Coordinates of C-alpha atoms and ligand atoms in Angstrom, one line a residue:
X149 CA 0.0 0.0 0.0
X150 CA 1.5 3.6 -0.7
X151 CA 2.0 5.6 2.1
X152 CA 1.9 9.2 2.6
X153 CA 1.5 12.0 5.4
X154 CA 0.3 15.6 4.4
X155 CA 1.8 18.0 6.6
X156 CA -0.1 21.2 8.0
X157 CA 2.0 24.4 8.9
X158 CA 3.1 24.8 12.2
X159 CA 0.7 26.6 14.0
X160 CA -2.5 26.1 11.7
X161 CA -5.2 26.6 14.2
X162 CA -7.8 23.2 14.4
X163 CA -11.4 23.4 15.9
X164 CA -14.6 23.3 15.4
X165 CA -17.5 26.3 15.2
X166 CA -20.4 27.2 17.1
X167 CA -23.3 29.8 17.5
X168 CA -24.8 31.5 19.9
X169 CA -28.3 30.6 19.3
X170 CA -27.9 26.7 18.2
X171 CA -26.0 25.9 21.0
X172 CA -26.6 28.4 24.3
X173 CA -30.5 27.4 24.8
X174 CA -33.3 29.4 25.7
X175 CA -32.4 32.8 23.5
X176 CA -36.4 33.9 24.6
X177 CA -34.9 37.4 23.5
X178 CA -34.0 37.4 20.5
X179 CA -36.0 37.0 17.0
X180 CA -35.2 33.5 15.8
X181 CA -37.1 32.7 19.5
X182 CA -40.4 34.2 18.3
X183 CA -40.0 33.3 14.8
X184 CA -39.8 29.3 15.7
X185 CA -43.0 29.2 17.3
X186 CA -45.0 30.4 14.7
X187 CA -46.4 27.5 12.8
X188 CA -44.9 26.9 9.2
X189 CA -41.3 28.7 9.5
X190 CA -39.5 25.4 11.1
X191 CA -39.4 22.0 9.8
X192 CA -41.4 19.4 11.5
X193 CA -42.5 22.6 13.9
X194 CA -38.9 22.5 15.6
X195 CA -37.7 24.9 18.2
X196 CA -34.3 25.3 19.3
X197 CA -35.3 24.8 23.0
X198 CA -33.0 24.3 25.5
X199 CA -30.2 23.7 22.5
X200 CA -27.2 21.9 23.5
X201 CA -27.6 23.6 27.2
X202 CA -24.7 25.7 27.0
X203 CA -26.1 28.4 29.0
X204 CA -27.2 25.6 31.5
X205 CA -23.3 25.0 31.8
X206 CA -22.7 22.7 29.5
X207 CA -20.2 24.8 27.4
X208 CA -17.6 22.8 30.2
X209 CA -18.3 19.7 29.4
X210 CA -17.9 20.5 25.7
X211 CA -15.2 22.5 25.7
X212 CA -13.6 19.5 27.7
X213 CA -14.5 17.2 24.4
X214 CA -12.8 19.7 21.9
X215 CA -9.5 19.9 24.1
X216 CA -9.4 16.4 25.1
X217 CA -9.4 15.8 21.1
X218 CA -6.5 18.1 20.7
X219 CA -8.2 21.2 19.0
X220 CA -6.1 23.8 19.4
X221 CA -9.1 26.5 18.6
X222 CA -12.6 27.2 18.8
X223 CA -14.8 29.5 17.1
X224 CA -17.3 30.9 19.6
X225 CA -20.4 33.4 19.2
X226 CA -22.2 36.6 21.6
X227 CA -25.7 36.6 21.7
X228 CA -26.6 40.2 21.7
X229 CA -29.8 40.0 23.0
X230 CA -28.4 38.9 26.0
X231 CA -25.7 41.2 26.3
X232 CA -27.8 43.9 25.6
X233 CA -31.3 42.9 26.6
X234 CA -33.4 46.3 25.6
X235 CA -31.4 49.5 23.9
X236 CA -30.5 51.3 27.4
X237 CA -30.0 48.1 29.3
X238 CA -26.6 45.9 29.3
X239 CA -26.4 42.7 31.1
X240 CA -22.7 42.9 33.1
X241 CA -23.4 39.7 34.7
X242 CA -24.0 38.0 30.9
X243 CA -20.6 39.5 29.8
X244 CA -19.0 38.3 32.7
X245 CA -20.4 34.6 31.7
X246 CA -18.8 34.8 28.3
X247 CA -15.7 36.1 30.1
X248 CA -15.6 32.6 31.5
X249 CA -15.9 31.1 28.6
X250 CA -13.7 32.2 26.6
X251 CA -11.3 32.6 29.4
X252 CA -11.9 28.7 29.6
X253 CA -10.9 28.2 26.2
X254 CA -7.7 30.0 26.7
X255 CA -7.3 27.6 30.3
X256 CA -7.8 24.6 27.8
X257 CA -5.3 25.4 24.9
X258 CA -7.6 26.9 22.6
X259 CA -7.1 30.0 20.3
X260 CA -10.8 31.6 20.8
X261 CA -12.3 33.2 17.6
X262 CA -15.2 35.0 18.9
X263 CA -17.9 36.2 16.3
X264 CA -20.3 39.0 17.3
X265 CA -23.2 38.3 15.4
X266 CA -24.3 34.8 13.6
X267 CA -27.9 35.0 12.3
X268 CA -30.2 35.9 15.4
X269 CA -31.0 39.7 16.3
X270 CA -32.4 41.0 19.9
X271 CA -36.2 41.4 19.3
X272 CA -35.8 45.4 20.2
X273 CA -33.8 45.5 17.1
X274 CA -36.0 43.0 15.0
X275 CA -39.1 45.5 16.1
X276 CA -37.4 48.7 15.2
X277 CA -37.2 47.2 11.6
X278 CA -33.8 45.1 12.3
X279 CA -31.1 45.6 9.4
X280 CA -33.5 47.9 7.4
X281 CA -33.0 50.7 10.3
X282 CA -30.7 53.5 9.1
X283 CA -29.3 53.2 12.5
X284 CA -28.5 49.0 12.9
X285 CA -24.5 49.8 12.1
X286 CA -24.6 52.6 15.4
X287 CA -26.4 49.7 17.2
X288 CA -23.8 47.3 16.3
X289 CA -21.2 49.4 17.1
X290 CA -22.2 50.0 20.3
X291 CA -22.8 46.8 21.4
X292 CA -19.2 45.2 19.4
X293 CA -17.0 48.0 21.9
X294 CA -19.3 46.5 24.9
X295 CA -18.0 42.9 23.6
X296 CA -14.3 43.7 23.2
X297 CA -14.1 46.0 25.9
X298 CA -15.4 42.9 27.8
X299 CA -13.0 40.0 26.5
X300 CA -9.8 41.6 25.1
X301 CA -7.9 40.4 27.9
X302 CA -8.6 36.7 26.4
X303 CA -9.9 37.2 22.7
X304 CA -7.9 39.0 19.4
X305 CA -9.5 37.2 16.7
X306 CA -12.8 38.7 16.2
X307 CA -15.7 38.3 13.0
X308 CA -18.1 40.7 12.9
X309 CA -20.5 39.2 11.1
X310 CA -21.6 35.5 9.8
X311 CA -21.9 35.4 6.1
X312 CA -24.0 38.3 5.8
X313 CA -25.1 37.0 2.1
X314 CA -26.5 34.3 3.7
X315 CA -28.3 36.5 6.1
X316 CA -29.4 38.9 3.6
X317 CA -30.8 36.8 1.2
X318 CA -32.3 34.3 3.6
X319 CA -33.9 36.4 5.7
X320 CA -34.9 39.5 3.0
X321 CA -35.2 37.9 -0.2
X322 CA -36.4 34.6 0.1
X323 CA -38.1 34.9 3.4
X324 CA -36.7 31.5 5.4
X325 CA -35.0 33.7 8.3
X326 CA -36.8 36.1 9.8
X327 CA -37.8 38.7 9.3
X328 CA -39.0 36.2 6.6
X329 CA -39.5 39.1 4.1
X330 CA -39.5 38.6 0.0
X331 CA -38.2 42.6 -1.2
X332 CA -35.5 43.2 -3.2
X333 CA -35.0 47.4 -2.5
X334 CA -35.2 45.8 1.2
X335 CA -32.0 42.9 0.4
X336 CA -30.5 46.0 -1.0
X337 CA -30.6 48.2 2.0
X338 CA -29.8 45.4 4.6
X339 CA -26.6 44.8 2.6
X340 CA -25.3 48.1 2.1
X341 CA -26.3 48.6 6.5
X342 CA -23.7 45.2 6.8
X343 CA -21.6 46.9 5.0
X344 CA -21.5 50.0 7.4
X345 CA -21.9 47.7 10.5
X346 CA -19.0 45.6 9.7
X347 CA -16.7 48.9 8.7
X348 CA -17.8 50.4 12.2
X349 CA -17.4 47.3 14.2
X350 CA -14.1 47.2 12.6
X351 CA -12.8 50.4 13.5
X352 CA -14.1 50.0 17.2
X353 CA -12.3 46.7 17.4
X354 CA -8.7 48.1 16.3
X355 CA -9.2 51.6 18.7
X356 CA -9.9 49.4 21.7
X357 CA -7.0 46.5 20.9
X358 CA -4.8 47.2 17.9
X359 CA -3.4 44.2 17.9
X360 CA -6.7 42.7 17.2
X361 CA -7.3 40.5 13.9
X362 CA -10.5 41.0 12.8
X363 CA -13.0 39.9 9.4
X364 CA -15.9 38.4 8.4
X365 CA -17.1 34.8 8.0
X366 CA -18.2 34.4 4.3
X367 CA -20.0 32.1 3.2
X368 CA -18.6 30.9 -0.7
X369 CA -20.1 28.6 -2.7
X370 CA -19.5 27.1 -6.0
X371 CA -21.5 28.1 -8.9
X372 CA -21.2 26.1 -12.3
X373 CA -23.2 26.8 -15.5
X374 CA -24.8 23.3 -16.5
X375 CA -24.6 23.8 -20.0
X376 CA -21.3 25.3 -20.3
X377 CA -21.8 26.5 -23.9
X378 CA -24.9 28.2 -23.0
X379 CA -24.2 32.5 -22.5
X380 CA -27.6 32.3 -20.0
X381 CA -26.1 29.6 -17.7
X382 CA -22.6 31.8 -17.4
X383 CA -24.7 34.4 -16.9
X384 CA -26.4 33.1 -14.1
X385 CA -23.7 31.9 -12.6
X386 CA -21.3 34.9 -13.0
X387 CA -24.3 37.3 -11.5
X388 CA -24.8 34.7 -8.5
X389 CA -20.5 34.9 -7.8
X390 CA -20.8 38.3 -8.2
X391 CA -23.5 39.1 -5.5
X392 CA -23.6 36.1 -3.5
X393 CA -19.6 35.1 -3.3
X394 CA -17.9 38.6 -3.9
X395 CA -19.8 41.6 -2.8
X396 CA -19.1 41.5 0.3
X397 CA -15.3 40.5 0.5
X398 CA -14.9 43.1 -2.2
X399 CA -16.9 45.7 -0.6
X400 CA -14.5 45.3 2.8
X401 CA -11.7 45.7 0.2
X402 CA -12.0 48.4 -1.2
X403 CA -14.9 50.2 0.1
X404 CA -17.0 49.6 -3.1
X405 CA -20.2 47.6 -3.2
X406 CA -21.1 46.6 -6.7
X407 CA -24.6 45.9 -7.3
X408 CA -25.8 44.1 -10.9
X409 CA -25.6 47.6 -12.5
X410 CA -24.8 50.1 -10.2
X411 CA -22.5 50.4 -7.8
X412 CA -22.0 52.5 -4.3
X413 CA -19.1 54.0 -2.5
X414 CA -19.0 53.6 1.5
X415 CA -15.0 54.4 2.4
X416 CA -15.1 53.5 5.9
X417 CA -15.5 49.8 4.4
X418 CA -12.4 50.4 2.7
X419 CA -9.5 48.2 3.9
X420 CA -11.5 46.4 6.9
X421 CA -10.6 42.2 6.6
X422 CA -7.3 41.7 8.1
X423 CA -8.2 37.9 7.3
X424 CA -10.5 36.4 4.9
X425 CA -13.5 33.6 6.6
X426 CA -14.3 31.2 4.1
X427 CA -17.6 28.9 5.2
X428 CA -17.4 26.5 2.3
X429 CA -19.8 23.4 1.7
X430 CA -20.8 22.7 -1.3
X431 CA -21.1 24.2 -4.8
X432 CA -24.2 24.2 -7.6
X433 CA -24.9 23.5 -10.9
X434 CA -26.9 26.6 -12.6
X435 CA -29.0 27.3 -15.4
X436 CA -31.3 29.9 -16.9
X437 CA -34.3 28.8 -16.3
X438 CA -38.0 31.2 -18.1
X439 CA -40.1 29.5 -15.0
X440 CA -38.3 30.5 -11.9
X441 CA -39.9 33.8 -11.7
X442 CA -39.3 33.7 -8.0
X443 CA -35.2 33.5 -8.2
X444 CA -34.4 36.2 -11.1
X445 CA -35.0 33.0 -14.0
X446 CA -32.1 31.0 -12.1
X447 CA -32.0 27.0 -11.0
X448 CA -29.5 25.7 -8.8
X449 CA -29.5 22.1 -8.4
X450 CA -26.9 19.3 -7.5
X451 CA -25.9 16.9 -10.5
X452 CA -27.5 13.4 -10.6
X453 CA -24.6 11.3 -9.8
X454 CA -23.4 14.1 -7.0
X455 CA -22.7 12.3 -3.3
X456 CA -25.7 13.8 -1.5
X457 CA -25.9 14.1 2.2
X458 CA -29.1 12.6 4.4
X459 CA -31.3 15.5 3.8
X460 CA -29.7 16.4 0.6
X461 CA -28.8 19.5 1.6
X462 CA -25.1 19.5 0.6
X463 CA -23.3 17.5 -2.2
X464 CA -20.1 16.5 -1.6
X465 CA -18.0 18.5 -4.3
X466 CA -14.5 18.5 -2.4
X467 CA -12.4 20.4 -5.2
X468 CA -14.6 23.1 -5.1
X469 CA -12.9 23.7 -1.5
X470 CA -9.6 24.3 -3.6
X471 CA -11.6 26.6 -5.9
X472 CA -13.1 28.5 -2.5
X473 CA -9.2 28.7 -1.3
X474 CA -7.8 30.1 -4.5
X475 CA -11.0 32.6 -5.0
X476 CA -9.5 33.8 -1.2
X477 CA -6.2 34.6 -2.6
X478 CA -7.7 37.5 -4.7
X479 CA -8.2 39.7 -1.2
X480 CA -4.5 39.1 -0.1
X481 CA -5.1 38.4 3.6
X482 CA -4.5 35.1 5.3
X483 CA -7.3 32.8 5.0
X484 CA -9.0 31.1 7.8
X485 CA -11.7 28.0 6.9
X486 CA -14.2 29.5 9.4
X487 CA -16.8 26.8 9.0
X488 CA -16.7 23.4 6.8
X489 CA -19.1 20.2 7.3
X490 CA -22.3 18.3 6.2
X491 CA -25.1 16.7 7.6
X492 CA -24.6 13.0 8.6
X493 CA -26.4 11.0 11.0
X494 CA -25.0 7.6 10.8
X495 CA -21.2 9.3 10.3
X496 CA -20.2 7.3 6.8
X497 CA -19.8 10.8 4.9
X498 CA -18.7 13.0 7.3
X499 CA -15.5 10.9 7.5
X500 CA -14.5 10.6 3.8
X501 CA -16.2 14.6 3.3
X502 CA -13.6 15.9 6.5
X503 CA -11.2 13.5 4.8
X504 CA -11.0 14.3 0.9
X505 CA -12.2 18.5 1.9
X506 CA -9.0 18.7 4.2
X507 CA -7.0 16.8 1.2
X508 CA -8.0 20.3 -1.0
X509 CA -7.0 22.4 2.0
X510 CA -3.4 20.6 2.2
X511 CA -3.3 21.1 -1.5
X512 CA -3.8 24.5 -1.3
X513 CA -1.7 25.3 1.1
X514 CA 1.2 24.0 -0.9
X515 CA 0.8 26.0 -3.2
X516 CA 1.2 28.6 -0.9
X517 CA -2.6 29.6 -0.5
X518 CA -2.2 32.0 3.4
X519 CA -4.5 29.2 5.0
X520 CA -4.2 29.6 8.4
X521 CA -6.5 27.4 9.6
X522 CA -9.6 24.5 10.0
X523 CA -12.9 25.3 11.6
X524 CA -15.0 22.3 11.2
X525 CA -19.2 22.8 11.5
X526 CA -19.6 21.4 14.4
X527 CA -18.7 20.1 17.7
X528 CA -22.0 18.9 18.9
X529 CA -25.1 18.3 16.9
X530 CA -27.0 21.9 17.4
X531 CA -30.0 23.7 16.1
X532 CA -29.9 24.3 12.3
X533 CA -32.2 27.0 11.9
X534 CA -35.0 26.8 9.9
X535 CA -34.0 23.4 9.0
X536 CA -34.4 22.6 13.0
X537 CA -33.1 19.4 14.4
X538 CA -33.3 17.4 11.4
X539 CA -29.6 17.7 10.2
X540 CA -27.1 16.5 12.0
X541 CA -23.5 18.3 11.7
X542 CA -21.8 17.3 15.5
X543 CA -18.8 14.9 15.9
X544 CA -20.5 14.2 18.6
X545 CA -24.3 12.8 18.3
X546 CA -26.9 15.0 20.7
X547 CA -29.7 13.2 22.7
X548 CA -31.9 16.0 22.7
X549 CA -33.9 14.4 25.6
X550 CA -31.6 13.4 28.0
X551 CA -28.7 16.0 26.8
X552 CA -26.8 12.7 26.4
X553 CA -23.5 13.3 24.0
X554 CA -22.3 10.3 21.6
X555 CA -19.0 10.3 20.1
X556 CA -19.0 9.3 15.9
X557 CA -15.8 8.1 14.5
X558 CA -15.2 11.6 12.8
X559 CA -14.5 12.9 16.2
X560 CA -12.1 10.5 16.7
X561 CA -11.0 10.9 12.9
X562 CA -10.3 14.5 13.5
X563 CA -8.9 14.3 16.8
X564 CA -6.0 12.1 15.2
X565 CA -5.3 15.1 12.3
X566 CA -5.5 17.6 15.0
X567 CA -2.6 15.9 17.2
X568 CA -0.7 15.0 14.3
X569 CA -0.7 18.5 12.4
X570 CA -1.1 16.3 9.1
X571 CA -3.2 13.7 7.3
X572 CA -2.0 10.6 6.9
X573 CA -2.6 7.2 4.6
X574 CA -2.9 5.2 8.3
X575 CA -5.8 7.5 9.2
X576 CA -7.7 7.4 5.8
X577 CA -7.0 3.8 5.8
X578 CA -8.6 3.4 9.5
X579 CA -11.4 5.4 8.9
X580 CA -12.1 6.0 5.2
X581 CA -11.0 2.7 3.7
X582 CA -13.2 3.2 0.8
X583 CA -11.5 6.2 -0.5
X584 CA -7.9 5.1 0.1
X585 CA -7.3 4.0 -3.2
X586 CA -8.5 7.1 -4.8
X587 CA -6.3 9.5 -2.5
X588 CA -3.0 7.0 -2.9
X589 CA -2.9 5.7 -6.0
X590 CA -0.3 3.2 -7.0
Ligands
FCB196 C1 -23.9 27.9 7.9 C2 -24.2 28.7 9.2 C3 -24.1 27.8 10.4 C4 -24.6 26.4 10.2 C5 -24.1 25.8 8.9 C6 -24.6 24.4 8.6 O1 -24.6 28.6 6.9 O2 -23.3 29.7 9.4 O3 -24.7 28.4 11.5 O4 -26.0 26.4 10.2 O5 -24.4 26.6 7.8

């Protein structure tokens, strides 16, 4: 059998992500809360509940897991609605909580990369019109100097914001987030405000720690036009790179946001990413499509013969992980892998997907790509939004009854790349027999 070992640079940082709202439990203040109890917006009428019980205390036991498999990182979120319960009210005693956390990532080994807003929005926002309010980047600001002000002793690497394309189009243009709206001068607005709100959050970071190491988490994804000859398919896929995988990477660049056929100056924005956050999971085949009124004439499907996960959710397109890393190098900041996963129950794909997606990453960093680390999504099975408790992402299985935590393989499986810094043919051959050939042939 050949044998091989893919080395990692010394020091890439190794760990898994979380948020705020799919893991603390019992966010009654925020707007995902209210939104998952109105019938219709959740699959099977899910609610995120008591989550994974990390406000309960469980963030020990799982921080414990993550250091006791030799992650060397964790990527962390604030729930502003608790820090900031109603506009003129801060919670010292909830910032003093986080304080312990992250101070007990620190205690355990781990690098903390603390994110300051993934997805859910205090409901005094949401009801003051959330990110359609001329005055949501003030808000932000406000509440991002609270935050750092409150952890800089323990945190430097900060993202202001989860893939706010994601967040844009999810919850203003196709209406599956809340505010559940369908309204594209709305999408519009709340992207040029996440524009502002990341450029102020950014300038409040570096004036409180200048040492500080702040971006955003973006989501990429791969778009392919099915019939490769056809100018509609390119087009549809070279106006979904443009607005969903560039805009706002390029807009934190170099202050400009380009919209299909205009395009808008905001020069605080200018220069803000001192690393780029790549979320990567999958990628789509597109095509121009006269009946898809609803998505601007545009389909997006996986191929027939794609590797589906158990809810078909995400394909398993590994070299389009590559093609994510070597879209980064454009912005000329190191590159951190902020989230990168899929859906598996039973654990058979996670272990060849973490396997043959960190086989891309290796690749790419030999040829000198600045990746500087590997964030897999995610420690413990969590609450998937509007997709509730029906995909399962964790290394570790959740018994959302009993609060009972199952290792899979994979956690194992990553555990073992973690310690070694490098991927070898022993592990693939341990845990991904199947795909050993493939990986070393000859
Ligand atoms: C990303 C989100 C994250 C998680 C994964 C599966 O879009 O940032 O919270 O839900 O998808």
């Amino acid at each position: 059998m050949a044998e091989a070992t893919f080395h990692f640079p010394r020091g890439f940082l190794w760990g898994t992500g979380t948020s705020s709202h799919q893991v603390e439990g019992n966010n009654t203040n925020n707007n995902w809360w209210g939104w998952e109890q109105e019938e219709g917006n959740i699959l099977n009428g899910h609610t995120s509940g008591p989550a994974c019980d990390w406000w309960g205390g469980r963030w020990r036991e799982d921080l414990d897991r993550a250091a006791e498999s030799d992650h060397n990182a964790h990527r962390l979120s604030i729930e502003w609605s608790r820090v900031q319960p109603s506009p003129d009210h801060w919670d010292e005693s909830v910032l003093d909580r986080y304080r312990e956390i992250v101070r007990g990532l620190s205690e355990r080994g781990m690098t903390p990369i603390v994110t300051l807003h993934h997805f859910s929005d205090p409901l005094w926002l949401a009801e003051i019109g959330g990110w359609e309010n001329p005055s949501v980047s003030e808000y932000f600001t406000a509440y991002t100097k609270r935050v750092v002000d409150g952890l800089k002793e323990y945190a430097n690497y900060w993202i202001t914001i989860n893939e706010p394309n994601v967040f844009a189009t999810n919850g203003y243009l196709l209406g599956i987030f809340p505010p559940g709206k369908r309204n594209l001068p709305s999408t519009i607005n709340v992207m040029t405000n996440l524009v502002r709100a990341h450029a102020g959050a950014y300038h409040a970071i570096h004036s409180i720690q200048p040492t500080s190491r702040v971006g955003a988490a973006h989501n990429y994804r791969g778009f392919v036009p099915f019939r490769s000859w056809s100018p509609f398919d390119r087009a549809a896929a070279s106006l979904l790179s443009s607005q969903f995988n560039n805009f706002f990477p390029r807009a934190f660049t170099d202050g400009v946001l380009r919209f299909p056929t205009w395009f808008k100056r905001i020069q605080a924005a200018k220069g803000t990413q001192d690393f780029l956050g790549i979320n990567y999971y999958t990628r789509d085949m597109v095509a121009f499509n006269l009946l898809k009124t609803n998505s601007l004439f545009i389909r997006r499907f996986y191929k027939p013969d794609d590797e589906l996960s158990d809810n078909k959710f995400i394909a398993n397109t590994s070299q389009f992980m590559f093609t994510a890393l070597k879209w980064g190098t454009q912005f000329d900041v190191p590159i951190i892998i902020t989230e990168n996963g899929v859906e598996n129950l039973n654990d058979q794909l996670r272990r060849k997907y973490l396997i043959q997606h960190l086989h891309q990453v290796w690749r790419a960093v030999n040829f000198n790509f600045p990746v500087k680390g590997y964030f897999h999504w995610t420690l413990v099975d969590n609450f998937e939004w509007e997709r509730g408790w029906t995909q399962r992402f964790g290394l570790w299985e959740l018994d959302l009854h009993t609060q009972a935590r199952q290792k899979r393989p994979s956690a194992d499986l990553f555990a073992e790349i973690c310690r070694q810094n490098c991927l070898s043919s022993d592990v693939v051959a341990q845990f991904a027999p199947e795909i050993y050939k493939e990986m070393f042939p000859g």
